[in-house]
Short mmCIF file of C-alpha atoms in Angstrom, two decimals:
data_model
loop_
_atom_site.label_atom_id
_atom_site.label_comp_id
_atom_site.label_asym_id
_atom_site.label_seq_id
_atom_site.Cartn_x
_atom_site.Cartn_y
_atom_site.Cartn_z
CA SER A 1 0.00 0.00 0.00
CA MET A 2 1.18 3.47 -0.82
CA GLU A 3 0.28 6.97 0.13
CA GLY A 4 1.28 10.32 -1.21
CA THR A 5 0.34 13.17 -3.48
CA ILE A 6 0.63 13.41 -7.26
CA CYS A 7 0.54 16.88 -8.82
CA LEU A 8 0.11 17.53 -12.54
CA SER A 9 -0.37 20.96 -14.11
CA GLY A 10 -1.10 22.56 -10.76
CA ARG A 11 -3.79 20.01 -9.80
CA CYS A 12 -2.92 17.68 -6.91
CA GLU A 13 -4.55 14.45 -5.82
CA ARG A 14 -3.85 12.73 -2.48
CA PHE A 15 -3.77 8.93 -2.23
CA SER A 16 -3.82 6.76 0.88
CA GLY A 17 -3.93 2.96 0.99
CA ALA A 18 -3.59 2.77 -2.79
CA GLN A 19 -1.97 -0.26 -4.35
CA GLY A 20 1.25 0.87 -5.92
CA TYR A 21 4.28 -0.31 -7.79
CA HIS A 22 7.75 1.16 -7.39
CA ASP A 23 10.00 0.14 -10.26
CA HIS A 24 13.21 0.69 -8.33
CA ASN A 25 15.29 -1.49 -10.67
CA TRP A 26 14.63 0.42 -13.89
CA GLY A 27 17.65 0.58 -16.09
CA VAL A 28 19.14 -1.23 -19.01
CA TRP A 29 20.91 -4.44 -18.10
CA ARG A 30 23.37 -5.57 -20.73
CA ASP A 31 22.00 -8.53 -22.72
CA VAL A 32 19.35 -9.36 -20.09
CA GLU A 33 15.58 -9.68 -20.38
CA TRP A 34 13.10 -10.65 -17.72
CA GLU A 35 9.54 -11.59 -17.06
CA TRP A 36 8.14 -10.72 -13.66
CA GLY A 37 5.05 -9.59 -11.86
CA SER A 38 3.46 -9.04 -8.50
CA ALA A 39 -0.15 -8.99 -7.43
CA ARG A 40 -2.32 -8.81 -4.35
CA LEU A 41 -4.94 -11.58 -4.68
CA GLY A 42 -7.42 -11.33 -1.82
CA ALA A 43 -5.80 -13.14 1.14
CA TYR A 44 -2.66 -13.89 -0.91
CA ALA A 45 0.11 -12.05 -2.68
CA VAL A 46 2.37 -13.41 -5.41
CA LEU A 47 5.69 -12.43 -6.86
CA TYR A 48 6.85 -14.26 -9.98
CA GLY A 49 9.80 -13.94 -12.29
CA ARG A 50 12.60 -15.19 -14.50
CA VAL A 51 15.75 -13.52 -15.86
CA ARG A 52 17.37 -14.67 -19.12
CA ARG A 53 19.89 -13.58 -21.75
CA SER A 54 18.40 -11.35 -24.46
CA GLY A 55 17.26 -13.25 -27.53
CA ALA A 56 17.58 -16.67 -25.86
CA GLU A 57 15.27 -18.91 -27.87
CA ASP A 58 15.67 -21.98 -25.65
CA VAL A 59 14.55 -21.02 -22.15
CA ARG A 60 15.07 -23.94 -19.80
CA GLU A 61 14.95 -22.15 -16.47
CA PRO A 62 11.43 -22.25 -15.04
CA LEU A 63 9.81 -19.25 -13.46
CA PHE A 64 9.46 -18.92 -9.73
CA VAL A 65 6.12 -18.01 -8.13
CA TYR A 66 6.48 -16.99 -4.50
CA LEU A 67 3.12 -17.22 -2.65
CA VAL A 68 2.50 -15.51 0.69
CA ASP A 69 -0.46 -14.74 2.94
CA SER A 70 -0.83 -12.64 6.11
CA LEU A 71 1.29 -15.15 8.05
CA GLY A 72 4.15 -15.12 5.53
CA PHE A 73 5.57 -17.66 3.08
CA ARG A 74 3.15 -20.35 1.88
CA SER A 75 4.80 -22.01 -1.10
CA LEU A 76 7.16 -21.78 -4.06
CA PHE A 77 5.91 -22.95 -7.46
CA ARG A 78 8.01 -23.33 -10.64
CA PRO A 79 5.87 -22.97 -13.82
CA LYS A 80 7.84 -23.77 -16.96
CA THR A 81 6.15 -21.15 -19.16
CA ILE A 82 3.88 -18.16 -19.34
CA ARG A 83 1.44 -18.54 -22.22
CA TYR A 84 0.83 -15.05 -23.63
CA GLU A 85 -1.94 -13.91 -25.94
CA ASP A 86 -0.66 -10.83 -27.78
CA ASP A 87 -4.06 -9.34 -28.64
CA ARG A 88 -3.39 -5.72 -27.62
CA THR A 89 -1.64 -3.04 -29.65
CA VAL A 90 0.29 -0.09 -28.23
CA ILE A 91 2.23 2.60 -30.07
CA ALA A 92 5.96 2.35 -29.32
CA GLU A 93 8.50 4.61 -31.03
CA GLY A 94 5.72 5.76 -33.37
CA ARG A 95 4.68 2.33 -34.60
CA PRO A 96 2.18 -0.33 -33.50
CA LEU A 97 3.47 -3.16 -31.30
CA ARG A 98 1.53 -6.29 -30.30
CA VAL A 99 1.59 -6.82 -26.53
CA PRO A 100 -0.14 -9.23 -24.14
CA SER A 101 -3.84 -9.00 -23.43
CA ARG A 102 -3.80 -12.17 -21.34
CA ALA A 103 -1.29 -14.57 -19.81
CA VAL A 104 -1.55 -17.90 -18.00
CA MET A 105 0.99 -19.81 -15.89
CA GLU A 106 0.40 -23.17 -14.24
CA ASP A 107 2.32 -25.64 -12.07
CA VAL A 108 1.68 -28.96 -10.34
CA ARG A 109 3.88 -29.99 -7.41
CA GLY A 110 2.61 -33.29 -6.05
CA SER A 111 -0.94 -32.67 -4.87
CA ASP A 112 -0.46 -28.88 -4.91
CA THR A 113 -1.60 -26.99 -8.00
CA LEU A 114 -1.36 -23.38 -9.11
CA ARG A 115 -2.97 -21.44 -11.95
CA ILE A 116 -2.55 -17.69 -12.35
CA THR A 117 -4.37 -15.85 -15.13
CA LEU A 118 -3.50 -12.25 -15.98
CA GLU A 119 -6.03 -10.03 -17.79
CA ILE A 120 -4.10 -6.97 -18.95
CA GLU A 121 -5.92 -3.64 -18.60
CA ASP A 122 -3.15 -1.27 -19.66
CA ALA A 123 0.32 -1.59 -21.19
CA MET A 124 3.16 0.60 -22.40
CA ALA A 125 6.38 -0.31 -24.21
CA SER A 126 9.85 1.24 -24.12
CA ASP A 127 12.59 0.65 -26.68
CA VAL A 128 15.38 -0.49 -24.34
CA ARG A 129 18.05 -0.64 -27.08
CA LEU A 130 17.41 3.00 -27.93
CA ASP A 131 17.62 3.86 -24.22
CA ARG A 132 20.94 1.98 -23.95
CA MET A 133 22.33 3.82 -26.98
CA LYS A 134 21.35 7.17 -25.43
CA GLN A 135 23.02 6.20 -22.12
CA GLN A 136 26.22 5.22 -23.95
CA GLY A 137 26.17 8.30 -26.19
CA GLN A 138 26.00 6.17 -29.34
CA ARG A 139 24.66 7.54 -32.59
CA THR A 140 25.07 4.43 -34.76
CA ALA A 141 22.14 2.63 -36.34
CA ARG A 142 20.67 -0.34 -34.52
CA THR A 143 20.59 -3.85 -35.91
CA PRO A 144 17.17 -5.30 -36.86
CA ARG A 145 17.10 -7.33 -33.60
CA GLU A 146 17.89 -4.26 -31.53
CA ALA A 147 15.22 -2.25 -33.31
CA THR A 148 12.49 -4.59 -32.06
CA THR A 149 13.35 -5.17 -28.39
CA PHE A 150 10.80 -3.48 -26.18
CA LEU A 151 10.21 -3.69 -22.44
CA VAL A 152 6.45 -4.03 -21.92
CA GLN A 153 5.12 -2.80 -18.57
CA MET A 154 1.54 -3.81 -17.77
CA LYS A 155 -1.21 -3.41 -15.18
CA GLY A 156 -4.08 -5.81 -14.89
CA ILE A 157 -6.19 -8.23 -12.91
CA ALA A 158 -4.64 -11.48 -11.71
CA THR A 159 -6.75 -14.49 -10.75
CA LEU A 160 -5.32 -17.27 -8.58
CA SER A 161 -6.73 -20.80 -8.36
CA GLY A 162 -5.47 -24.20 -7.30
CA ARG A 163 -4.85 -26.27 -4.18
CA LEU A 164 -2.24 -26.04 -1.44
CA GLY A 165 -1.93 -28.55 1.39
CA GLY A 166 -5.30 -30.03 0.48
CA GLN A 167 -7.04 -26.63 0.70
CA PRO A 168 -8.37 -24.57 -2.21
CA LEU A 169 -6.42 -21.51 -3.33
CA SER A 170 -8.34 -18.62 -4.79
CA GLY A 171 -7.95 -14.91 -5.06
CA ARG A 172 -8.29 -12.02 -7.44
CA GLY A 173 -6.73 -8.59 -7.52
CA THR A 174 -4.65 -5.95 -9.24
CA GLY A 175 -1.06 -6.55 -10.26
CA PHE A 176 1.85 -5.20 -12.24
CA PHE A 177 3.80 -7.24 -14.79
CA GLU A 178 6.71 -6.95 -17.26
CA THR A 179 7.93 -8.86 -20.29
CA TYR A 180 9.78 -8.18 -23.55
CA ARG A 181 8.65 -8.02 -27.17
#
């Protein structure tokens, strides 16, 4: 939960108890891409992620999904993939870019199961190769691969379902997510 005041063009709005997201790690990591997200899902909260080398076609490292409730850590799941549906379009660097409208990740660990569905409400994309070139003071043209690498930051509704320790898991709430296109 966050609180504070946001002022734009002389008009200020105060927030208290608002769900927020502080992207404290923003920057351009050399040759690194990631997928991650966090959401508050009723009685639960999740943090998921994976870091990989840029352009890696063969991703073998599963994601982690860290599940907590009001008492703390509940479980760690390791889905192998996030299945994205790129049915949204945003304008990035003056051109249309297909980005996720929905994503699903699932895992089964013995009798425990997890399914998280993300319904994306809003997304924006940043050309990270262009940002890197600006940081390094480069003026050279980018390669075709570099011209199409965008960090996609999203907000949406996450839905949790499954079973943990013989008990049903369920929750729904707002979250923030990132991936690359």
